[in-house]
mmCIF file of C-alpha atoms and ligand atoms in Angstrom:
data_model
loop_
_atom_site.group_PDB
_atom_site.id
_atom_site.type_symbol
_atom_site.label_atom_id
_atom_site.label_comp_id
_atom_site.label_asym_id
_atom_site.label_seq_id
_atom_site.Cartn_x
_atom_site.Cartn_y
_atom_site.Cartn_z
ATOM 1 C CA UNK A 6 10.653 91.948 15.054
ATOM 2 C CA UNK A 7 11.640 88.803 13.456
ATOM 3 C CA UNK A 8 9.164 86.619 11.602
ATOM 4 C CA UNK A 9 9.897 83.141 13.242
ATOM 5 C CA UNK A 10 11.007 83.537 16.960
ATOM 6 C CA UNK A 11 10.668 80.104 17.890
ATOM 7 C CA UNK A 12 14.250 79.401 18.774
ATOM 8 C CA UNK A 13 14.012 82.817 20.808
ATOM 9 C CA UNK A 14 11.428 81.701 22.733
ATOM 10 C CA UNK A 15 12.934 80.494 26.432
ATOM 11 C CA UNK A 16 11.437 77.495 28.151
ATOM 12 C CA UNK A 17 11.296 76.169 31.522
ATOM 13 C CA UNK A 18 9.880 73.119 31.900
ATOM 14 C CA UNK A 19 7.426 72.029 34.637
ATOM 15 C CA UNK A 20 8.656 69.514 36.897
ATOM 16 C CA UNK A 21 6.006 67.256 36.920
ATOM 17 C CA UNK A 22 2.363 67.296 35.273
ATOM 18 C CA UNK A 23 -1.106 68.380 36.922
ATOM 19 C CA UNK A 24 -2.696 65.682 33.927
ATOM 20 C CA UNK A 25 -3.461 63.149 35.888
ATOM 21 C CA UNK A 26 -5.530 64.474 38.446
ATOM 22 C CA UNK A 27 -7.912 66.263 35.763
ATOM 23 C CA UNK A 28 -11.314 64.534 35.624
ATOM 24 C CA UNK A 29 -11.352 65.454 31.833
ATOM 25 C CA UNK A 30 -14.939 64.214 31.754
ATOM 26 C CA UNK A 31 -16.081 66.680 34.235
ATOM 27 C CA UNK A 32 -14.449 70.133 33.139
ATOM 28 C CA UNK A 33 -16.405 73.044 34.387
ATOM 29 C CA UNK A 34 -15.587 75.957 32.075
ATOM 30 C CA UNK A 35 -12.536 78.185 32.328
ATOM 31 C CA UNK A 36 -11.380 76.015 36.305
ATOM 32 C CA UNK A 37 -8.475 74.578 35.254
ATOM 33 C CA UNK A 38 -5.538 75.639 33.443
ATOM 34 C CA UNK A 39 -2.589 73.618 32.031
ATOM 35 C CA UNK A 40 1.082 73.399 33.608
ATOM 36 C CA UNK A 41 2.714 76.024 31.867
ATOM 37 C CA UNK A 42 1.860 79.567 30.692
ATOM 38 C CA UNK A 43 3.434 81.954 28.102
ATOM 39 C CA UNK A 44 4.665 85.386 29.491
ATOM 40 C CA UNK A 45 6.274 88.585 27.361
ATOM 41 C CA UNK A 46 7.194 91.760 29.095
ATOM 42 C CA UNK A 47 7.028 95.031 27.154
ATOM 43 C CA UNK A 48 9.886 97.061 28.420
ATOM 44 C CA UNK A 49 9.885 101.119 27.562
ATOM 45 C CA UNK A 50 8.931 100.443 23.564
ATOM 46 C CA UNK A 51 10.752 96.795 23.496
ATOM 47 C CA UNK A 52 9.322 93.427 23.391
ATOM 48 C CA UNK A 53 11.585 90.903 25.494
ATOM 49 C CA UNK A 54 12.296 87.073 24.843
ATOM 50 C CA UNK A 55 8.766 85.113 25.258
ATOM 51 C CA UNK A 56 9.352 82.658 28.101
ATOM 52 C CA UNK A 57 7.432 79.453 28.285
ATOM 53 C CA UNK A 58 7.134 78.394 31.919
ATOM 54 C CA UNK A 59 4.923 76.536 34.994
ATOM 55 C CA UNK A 60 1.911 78.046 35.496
ATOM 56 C CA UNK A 61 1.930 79.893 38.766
ATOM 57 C CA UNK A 62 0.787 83.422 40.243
ATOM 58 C CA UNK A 63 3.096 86.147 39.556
ATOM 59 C CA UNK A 64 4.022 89.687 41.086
ATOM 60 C CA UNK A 65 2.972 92.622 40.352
ATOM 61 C CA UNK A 66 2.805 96.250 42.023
ATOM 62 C CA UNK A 67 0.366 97.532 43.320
ATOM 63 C CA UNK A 68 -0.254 101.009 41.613
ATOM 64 C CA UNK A 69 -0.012 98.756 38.276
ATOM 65 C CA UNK A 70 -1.881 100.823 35.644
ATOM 66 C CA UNK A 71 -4.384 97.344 35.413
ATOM 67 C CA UNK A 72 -5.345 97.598 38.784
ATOM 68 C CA UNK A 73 -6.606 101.408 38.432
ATOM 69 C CA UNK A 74 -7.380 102.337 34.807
ATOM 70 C CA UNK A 75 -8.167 99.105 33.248
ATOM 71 C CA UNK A 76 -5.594 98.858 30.937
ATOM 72 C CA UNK A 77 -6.561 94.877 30.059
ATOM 73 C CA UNK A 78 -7.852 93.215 26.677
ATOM 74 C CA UNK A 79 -7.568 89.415 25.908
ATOM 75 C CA UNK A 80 -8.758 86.993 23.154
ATOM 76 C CA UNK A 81 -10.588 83.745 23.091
ATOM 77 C CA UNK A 82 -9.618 81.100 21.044
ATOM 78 C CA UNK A 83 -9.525 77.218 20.570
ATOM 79 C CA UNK A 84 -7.328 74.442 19.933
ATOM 80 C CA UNK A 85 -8.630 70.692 18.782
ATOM 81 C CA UNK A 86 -7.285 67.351 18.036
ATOM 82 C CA UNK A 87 -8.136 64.900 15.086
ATOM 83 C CA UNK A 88 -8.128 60.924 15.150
ATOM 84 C CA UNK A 89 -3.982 61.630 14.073
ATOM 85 C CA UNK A 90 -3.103 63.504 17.207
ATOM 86 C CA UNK A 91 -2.494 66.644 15.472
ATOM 87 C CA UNK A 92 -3.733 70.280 16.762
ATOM 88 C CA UNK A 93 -5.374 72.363 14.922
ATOM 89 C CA UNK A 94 -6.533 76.150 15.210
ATOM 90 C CA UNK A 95 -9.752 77.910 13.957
ATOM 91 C CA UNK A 96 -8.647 81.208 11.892
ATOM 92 C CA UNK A 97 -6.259 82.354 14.523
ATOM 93 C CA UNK A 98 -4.697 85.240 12.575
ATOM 94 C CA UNK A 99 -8.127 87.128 12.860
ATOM 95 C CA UNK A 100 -7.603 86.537 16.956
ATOM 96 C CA UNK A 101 -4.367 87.827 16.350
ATOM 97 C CA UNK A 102 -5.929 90.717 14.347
ATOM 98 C CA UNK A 103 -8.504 92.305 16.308
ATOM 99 C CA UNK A 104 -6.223 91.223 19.594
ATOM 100 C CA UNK A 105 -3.406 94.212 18.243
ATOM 101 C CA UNK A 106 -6.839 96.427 17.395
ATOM 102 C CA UNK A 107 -8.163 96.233 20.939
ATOM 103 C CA UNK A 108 -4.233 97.232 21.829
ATOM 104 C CA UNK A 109 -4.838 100.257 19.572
ATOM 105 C CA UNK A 110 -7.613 101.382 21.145
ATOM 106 C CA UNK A 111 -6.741 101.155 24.644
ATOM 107 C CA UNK A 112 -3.461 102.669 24.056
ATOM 108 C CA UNK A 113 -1.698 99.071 24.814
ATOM 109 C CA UNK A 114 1.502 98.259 22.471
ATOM 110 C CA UNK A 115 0.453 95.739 19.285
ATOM 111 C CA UNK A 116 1.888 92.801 19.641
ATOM 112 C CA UNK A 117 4.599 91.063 17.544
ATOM 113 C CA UNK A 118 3.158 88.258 15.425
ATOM 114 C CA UNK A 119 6.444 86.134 16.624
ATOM 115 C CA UNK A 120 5.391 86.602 20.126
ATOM 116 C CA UNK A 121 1.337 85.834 19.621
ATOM 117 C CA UNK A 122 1.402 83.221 16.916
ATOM 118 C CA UNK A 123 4.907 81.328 17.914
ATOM 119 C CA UNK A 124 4.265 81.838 21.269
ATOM 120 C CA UNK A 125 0.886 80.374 21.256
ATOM 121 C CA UNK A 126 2.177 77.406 18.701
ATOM 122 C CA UNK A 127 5.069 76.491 21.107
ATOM 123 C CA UNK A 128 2.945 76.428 24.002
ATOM 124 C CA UNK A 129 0.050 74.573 22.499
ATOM 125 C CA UNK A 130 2.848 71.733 21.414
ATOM 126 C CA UNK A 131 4.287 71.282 24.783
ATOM 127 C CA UNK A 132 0.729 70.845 25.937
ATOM 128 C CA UNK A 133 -0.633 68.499 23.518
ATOM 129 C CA UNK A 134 -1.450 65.878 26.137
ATOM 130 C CA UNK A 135 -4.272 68.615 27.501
ATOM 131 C CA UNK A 136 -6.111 68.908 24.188
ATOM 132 C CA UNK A 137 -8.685 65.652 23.786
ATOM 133 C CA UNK A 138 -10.125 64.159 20.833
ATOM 134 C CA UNK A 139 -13.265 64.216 20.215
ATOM 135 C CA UNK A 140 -16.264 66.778 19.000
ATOM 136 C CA UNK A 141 -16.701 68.842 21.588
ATOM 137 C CA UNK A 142 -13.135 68.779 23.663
ATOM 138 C CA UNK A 143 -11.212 71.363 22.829
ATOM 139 C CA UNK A 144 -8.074 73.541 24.919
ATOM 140 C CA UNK A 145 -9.690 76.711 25.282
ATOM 141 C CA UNK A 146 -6.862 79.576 24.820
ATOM 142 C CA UNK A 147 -6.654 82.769 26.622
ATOM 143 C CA UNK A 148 -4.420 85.671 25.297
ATOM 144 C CA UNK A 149 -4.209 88.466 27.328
ATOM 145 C CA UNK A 150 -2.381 91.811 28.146
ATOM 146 C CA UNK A 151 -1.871 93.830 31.417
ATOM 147 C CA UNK A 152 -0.508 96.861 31.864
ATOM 148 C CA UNK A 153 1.911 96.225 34.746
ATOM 149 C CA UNK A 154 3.822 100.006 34.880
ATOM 150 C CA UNK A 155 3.415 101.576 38.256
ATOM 151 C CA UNK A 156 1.881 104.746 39.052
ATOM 152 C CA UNK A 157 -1.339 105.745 39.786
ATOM 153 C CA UNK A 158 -1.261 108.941 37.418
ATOM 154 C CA UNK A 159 -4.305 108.414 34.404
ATOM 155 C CA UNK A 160 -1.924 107.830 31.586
ATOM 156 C CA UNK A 161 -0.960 104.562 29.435
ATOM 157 C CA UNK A 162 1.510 102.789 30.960
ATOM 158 C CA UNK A 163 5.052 102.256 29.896
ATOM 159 C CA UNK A 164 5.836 98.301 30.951
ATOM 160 C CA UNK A 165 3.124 95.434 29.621
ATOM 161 C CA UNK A 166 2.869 91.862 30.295
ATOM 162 C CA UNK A 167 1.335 89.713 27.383
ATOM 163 C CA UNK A 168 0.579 86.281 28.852
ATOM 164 C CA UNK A 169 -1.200 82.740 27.432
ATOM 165 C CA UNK A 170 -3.115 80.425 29.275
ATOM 166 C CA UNK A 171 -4.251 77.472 28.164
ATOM 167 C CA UNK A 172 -7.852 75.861 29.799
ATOM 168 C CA UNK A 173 -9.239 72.233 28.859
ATOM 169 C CA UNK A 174 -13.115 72.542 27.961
ATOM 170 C CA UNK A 175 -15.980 70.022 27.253
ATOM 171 C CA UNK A 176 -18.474 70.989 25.191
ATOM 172 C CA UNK A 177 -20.383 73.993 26.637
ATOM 173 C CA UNK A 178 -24.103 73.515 27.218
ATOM 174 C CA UNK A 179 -25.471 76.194 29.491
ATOM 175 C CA UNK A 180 -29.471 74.709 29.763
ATOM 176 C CA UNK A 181 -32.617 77.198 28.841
ATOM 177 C CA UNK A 182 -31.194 80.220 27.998
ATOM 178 C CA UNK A 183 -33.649 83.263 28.611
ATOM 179 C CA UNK A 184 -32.834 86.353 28.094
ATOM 180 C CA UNK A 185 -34.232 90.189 28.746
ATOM 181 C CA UNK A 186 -33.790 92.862 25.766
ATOM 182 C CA UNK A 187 -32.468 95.968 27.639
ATOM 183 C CA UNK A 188 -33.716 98.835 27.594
ATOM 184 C CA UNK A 189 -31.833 101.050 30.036
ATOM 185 C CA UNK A 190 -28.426 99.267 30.595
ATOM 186 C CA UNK A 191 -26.257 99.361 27.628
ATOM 187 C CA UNK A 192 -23.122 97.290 26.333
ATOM 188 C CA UNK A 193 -21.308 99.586 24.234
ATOM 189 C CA UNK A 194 -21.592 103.123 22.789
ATOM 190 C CA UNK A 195 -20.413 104.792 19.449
ATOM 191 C CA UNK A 196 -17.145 105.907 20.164
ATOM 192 C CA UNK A 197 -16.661 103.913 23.263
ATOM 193 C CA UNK A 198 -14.473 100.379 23.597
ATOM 194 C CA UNK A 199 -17.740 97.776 22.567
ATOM 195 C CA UNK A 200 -15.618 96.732 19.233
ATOM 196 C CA UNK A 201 -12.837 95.702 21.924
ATOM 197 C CA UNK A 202 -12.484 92.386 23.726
ATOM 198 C CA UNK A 203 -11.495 94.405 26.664
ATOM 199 C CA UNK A 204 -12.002 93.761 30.264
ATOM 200 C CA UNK A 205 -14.033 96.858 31.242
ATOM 201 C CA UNK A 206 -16.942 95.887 28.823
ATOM 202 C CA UNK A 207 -17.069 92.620 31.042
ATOM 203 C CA UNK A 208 -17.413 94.149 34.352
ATOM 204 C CA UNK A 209 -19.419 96.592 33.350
ATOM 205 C CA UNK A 210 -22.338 94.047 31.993
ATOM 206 C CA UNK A 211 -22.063 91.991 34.867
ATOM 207 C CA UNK A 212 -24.208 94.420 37.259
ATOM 208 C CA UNK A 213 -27.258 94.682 34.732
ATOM 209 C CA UNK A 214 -26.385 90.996 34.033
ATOM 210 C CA UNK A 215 -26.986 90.407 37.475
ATOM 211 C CA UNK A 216 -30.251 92.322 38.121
ATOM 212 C CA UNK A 217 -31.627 89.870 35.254
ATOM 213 C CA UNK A 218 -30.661 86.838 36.730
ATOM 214 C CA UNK A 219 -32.529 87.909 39.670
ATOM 215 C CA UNK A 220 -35.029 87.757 37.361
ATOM 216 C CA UNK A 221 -34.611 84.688 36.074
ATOM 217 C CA UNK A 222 -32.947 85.531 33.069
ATOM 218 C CA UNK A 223 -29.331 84.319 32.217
ATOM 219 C CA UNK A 224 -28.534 87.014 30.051
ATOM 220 C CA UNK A 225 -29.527 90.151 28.271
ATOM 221 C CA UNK A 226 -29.651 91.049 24.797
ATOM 222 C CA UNK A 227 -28.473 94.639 24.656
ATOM 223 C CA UNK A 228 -29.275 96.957 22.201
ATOM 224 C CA UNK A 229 -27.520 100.395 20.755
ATOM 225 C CA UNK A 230 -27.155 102.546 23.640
ATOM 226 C CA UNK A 231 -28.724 105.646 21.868
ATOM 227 C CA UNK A 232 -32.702 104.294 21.487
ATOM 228 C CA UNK A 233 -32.643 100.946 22.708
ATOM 229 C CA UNK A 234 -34.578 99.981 19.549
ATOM 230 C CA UNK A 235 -31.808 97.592 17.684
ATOM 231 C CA UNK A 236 -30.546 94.091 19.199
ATOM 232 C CA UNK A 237 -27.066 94.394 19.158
ATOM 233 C CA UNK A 238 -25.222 91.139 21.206
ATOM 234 C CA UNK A 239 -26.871 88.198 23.427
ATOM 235 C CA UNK A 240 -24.903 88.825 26.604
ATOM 236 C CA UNK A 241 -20.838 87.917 25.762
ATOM 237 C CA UNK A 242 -21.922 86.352 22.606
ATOM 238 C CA UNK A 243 -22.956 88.089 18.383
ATOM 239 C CA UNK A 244 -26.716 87.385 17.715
ATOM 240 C CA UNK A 245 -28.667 85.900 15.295
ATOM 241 C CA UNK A 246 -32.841 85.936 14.419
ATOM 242 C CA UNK A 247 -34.556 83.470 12.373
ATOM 243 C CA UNK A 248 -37.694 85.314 10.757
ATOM 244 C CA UNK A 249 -39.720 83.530 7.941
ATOM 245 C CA UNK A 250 -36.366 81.402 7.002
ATOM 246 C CA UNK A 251 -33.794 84.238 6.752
ATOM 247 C CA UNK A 252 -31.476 84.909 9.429
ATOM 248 C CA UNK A 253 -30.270 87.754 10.232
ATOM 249 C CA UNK A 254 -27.833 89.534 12.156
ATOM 250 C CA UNK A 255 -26.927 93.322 12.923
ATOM 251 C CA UNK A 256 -23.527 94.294 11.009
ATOM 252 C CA UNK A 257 -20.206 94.351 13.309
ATOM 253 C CA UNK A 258 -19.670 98.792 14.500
ATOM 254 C CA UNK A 259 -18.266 100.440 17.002
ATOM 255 C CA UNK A 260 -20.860 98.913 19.218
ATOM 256 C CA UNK A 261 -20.725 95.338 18.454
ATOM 257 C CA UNK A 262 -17.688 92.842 18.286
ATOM 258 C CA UNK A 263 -16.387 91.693 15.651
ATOM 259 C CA UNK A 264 -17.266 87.689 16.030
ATOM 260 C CA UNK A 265 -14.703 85.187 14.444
ATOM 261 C CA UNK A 266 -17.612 82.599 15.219
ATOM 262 C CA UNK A 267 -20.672 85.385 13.580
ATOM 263 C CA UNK A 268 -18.807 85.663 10.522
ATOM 264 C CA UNK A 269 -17.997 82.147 10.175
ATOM 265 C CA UNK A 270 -21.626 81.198 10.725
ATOM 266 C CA UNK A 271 -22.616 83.819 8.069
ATOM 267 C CA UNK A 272 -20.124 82.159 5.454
ATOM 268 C CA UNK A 273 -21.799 78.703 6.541
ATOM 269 C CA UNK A 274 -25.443 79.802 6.503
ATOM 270 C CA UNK A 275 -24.376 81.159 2.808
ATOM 271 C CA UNK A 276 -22.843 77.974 1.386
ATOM 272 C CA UNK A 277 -25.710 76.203 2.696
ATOM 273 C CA UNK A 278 -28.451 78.119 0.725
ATOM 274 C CA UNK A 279 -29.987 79.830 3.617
ATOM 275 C CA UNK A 280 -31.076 83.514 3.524
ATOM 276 C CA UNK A 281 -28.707 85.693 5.631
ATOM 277 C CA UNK A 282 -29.029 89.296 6.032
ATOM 278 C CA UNK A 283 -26.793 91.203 7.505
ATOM 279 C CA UNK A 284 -28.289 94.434 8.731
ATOM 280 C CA UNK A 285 -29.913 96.715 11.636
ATOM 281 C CA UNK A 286 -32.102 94.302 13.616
ATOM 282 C CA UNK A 287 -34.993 95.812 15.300
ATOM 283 C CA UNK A 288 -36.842 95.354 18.477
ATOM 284 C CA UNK A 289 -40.052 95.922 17.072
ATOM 285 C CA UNK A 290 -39.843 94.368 14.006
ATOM 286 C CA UNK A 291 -38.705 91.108 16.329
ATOM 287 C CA UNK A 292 -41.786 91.471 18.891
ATOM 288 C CA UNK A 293 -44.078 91.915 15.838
ATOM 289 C CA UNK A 294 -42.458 88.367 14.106
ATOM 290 C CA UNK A 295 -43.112 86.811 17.567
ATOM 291 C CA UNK A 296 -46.446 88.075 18.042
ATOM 292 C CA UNK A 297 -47.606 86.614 14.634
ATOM 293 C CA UNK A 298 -45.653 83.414 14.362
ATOM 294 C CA UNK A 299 -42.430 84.054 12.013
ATOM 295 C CA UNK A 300 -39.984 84.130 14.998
ATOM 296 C CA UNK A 301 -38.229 80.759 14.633
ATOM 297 C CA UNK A 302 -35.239 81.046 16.235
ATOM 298 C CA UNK A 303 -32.607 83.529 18.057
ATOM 299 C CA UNK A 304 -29.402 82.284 19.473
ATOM 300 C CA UNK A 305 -26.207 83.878 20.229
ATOM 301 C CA UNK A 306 -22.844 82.657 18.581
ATOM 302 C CA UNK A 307 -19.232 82.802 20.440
ATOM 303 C CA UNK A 308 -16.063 80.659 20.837
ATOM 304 C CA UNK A 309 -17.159 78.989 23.948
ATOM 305 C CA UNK A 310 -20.443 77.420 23.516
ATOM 306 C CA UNK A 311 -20.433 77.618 19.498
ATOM 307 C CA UNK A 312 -24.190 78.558 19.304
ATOM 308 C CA UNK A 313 -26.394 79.507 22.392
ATOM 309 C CA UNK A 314 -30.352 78.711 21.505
ATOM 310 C CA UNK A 315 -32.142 81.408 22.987
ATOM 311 C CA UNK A 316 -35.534 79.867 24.302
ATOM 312 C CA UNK A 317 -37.511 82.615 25.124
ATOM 313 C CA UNK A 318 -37.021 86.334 26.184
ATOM 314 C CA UNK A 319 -38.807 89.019 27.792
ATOM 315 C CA UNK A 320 -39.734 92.757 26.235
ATOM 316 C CA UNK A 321 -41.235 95.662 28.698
ATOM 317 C CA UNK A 322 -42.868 92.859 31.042
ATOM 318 C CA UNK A 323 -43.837 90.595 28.787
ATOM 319 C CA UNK A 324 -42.479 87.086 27.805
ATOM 320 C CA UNK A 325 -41.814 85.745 24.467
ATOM 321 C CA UNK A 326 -41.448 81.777 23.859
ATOM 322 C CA UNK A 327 -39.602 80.510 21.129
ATOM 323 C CA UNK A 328 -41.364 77.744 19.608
ATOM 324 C CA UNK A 329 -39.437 74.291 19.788
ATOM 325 C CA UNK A 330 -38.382 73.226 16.711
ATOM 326 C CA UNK A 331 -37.414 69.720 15.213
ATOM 327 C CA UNK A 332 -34.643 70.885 13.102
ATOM 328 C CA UNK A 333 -33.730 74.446 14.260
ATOM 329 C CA UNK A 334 -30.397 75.944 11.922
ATOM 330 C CA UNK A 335 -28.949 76.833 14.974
ATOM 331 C CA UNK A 336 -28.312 73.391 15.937
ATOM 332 C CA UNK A 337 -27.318 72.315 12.121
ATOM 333 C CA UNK A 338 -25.065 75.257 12.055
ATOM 334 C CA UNK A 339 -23.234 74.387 15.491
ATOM 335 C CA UNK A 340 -22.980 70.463 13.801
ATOM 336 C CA UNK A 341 -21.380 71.935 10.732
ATOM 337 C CA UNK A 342 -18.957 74.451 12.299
ATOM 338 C CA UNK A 343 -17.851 71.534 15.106
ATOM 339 C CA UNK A 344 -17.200 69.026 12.079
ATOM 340 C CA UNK A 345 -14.678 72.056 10.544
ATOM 341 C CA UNK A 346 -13.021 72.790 13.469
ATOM 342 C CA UNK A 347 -12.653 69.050 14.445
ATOM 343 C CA UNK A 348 -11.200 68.296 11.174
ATOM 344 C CA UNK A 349 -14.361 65.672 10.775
ATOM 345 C CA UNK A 350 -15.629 67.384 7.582
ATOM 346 C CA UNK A 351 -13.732 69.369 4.506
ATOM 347 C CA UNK A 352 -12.391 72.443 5.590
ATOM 348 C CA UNK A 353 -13.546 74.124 2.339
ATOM 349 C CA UNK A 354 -13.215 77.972 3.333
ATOM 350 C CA UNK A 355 -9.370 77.281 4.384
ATOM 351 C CA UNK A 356 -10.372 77.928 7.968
ATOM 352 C CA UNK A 357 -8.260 75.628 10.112
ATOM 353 C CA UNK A 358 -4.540 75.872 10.429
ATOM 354 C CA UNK A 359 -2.134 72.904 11.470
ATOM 355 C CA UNK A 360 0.131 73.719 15.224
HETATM 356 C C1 LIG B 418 -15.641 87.477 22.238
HETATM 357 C C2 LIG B 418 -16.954 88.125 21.986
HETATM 358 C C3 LIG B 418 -17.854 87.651 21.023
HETATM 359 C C4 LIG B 418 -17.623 86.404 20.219
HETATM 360 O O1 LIG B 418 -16.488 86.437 19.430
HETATM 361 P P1 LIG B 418 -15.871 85.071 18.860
HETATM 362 O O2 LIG B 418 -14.695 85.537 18.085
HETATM 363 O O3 LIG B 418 -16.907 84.448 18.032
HETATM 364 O O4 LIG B 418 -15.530 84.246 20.042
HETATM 365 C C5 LIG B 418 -19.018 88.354 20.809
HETATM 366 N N1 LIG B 418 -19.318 89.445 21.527
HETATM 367 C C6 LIG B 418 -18.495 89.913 22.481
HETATM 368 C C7 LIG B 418 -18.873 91.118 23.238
HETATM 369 C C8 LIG B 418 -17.289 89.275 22.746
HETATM 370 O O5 LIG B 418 -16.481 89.752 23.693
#
């Protein structure tokens, strides 16, 4: 594998743009994707030449191992511009990182950092135009890989298809947030895939997901799988409590993703004097903070909306309000994290990284 594959990577241009006809003021999240795409085939143990080109549907056989065993992970990741035009990245190598871990685990190929990181730098510069100034634009990035050998026989597949795509986002606001701590349906499960950003722990939270929203909750903060009693993630997103000035947040396991945005908070939080603690959360000792006032804040933490304040939630029938607070950290923390990534404030941690 060679370290800069730049010149190997094949392009073929896009005859014309889809730019102009993008309302960038009114992006819904995740609708629209830019005119080209990055694709590299896995071949029998070989990684082909990267190929940059228009962003179109693609074929693929049926009895793909995707389409019956679920062989699919992907990564989440954004790019932003500064008042000099130039794009910048947020700690990619650790989307690179656990991207080759959720391979691993699903028994997908890792990766070549030439194909990931070159591929994703030589797509991001023919795309420029698509990523917008200003706090809160950003080109949401979507690594992903398929596993596109035939045969419907319960074994990996030989033939993968890493791809990027490449989405223009406003900032994210998703209203009241509400949530229900579960305590039957679970995320994850020691020794299962929860630490992986694969596909399968999506569609398998969008059922109970579902039954909440019925309920009129948005999402569900899910808790370990063997005694419901420790809050694990809010929905897609890591999750943090507020209790008597110290936040804390349950430490990264089998169960629970490994958060480039959590860990980045935590570093933040740190440097700004507040008390984190990163440790086993638990339900109980969370109901008892709400019952006698110490609950400030919860709020979930993730790539695409930053931080999600968490306004209230509900516990074996009963509801739990947060109270509304003038200065909550959540908010602070979201202003702070937006001003790195932006390239508004110092980058002090050595965070961002230059396309
Ligand atoms: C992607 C993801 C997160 C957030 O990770 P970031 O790196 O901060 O975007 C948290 N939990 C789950 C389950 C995820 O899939």
């Amino acid at each position: 594998m060679s370290n800069n594959a730049t010149e190997d990577i094949v392009i073929n241009r896009a005859e014309s743009t889809k730019i102009d006809a993008v309302n960038f003021d009114n992006l819904v999240f995740g609708e629209i994707f830019t005119d080209h795409m990055l694709i590299c085939d896995y071949k029998q143990g070989v990684w082909e030449k990267p190929i940059i080109q228009p962003y179109a549907p693609f074929l693929i056989d049926p009895s793909a191992k995707v389409f019956h065993y679920g062989q699919a992970i992907f990564e989440g990741m954004k790019a932003y511009k500064d008042d000099n035009e130039d794009v910048w990245l947020f700690r990619p190598e650790e989307n690179y990182n656990r991207f080759n871990k959720s391979a691993k685990r699903l028994a997908m190929p890792e990766v070549p950092e030439s194909v990931f990181m070159d591929g994703m730098k030589k797509l991001l510069e023919i795309e420029k135009e698509w990523v917008k100034k200003g706090i809160g634009n950003s080109l949401y990035i979507r690594p992903f890989m398929i596993a596109t050998g035939p045969g419907v026989i319960a074994a990996p597949a030989k033939f993968y298809r890493f791809m990027i795509i490449l989405s223009p986002a406003k900032a994210y606001y998703s209203g009241e947030v509400k949530v229900i701590i579960a305590e039957h349906f679970s995320r994850a499960a020691n020794g299962g895939i929860g630490a992986a950003k694969a596909a399968g722990n999506y569609s398998a939270q969008f059922y109970p997901t579902k039954l909440a929203n019925e309920m009129g909750f948005q999402q569900i903060i899910w808790t370990d799988d063997a005694t419901h009693s420790k809050l694990e993630e809010a929905g897609t997103m890591n999750v943090f409590f507020r209790i008597n000035d110290t936040l804390y947040t349950a430490p990264t396991s089998e169960r629970i993703l490994d958060g480039v945005t959590r860990k980045s908070l935590i570093d933040l939080a740190k440097r700004e004097n507040i008390n984190v603690e990163v440790r086993p959360v638990l339900v109980e000792e969370v109901i008892a903070a709400a019952e006698n006032g110490t609950l400030q804040e919860v709020f979930g933490a993730g790539t695409a909306a930053v931080v999600n304040p968490i306004v209230g939630f509900s516990y074996k029938e009963k509801y739990y309000e947060l109270p509304k607070l003038d200065n909550p950290i959540a908010l602070d923390l979201k202003k702070k994290l937006t001003a790195i990534q932006h390239k508004v404030a110092k980058d002090t941690f050595g965070w961002t990284v230059k396309i």
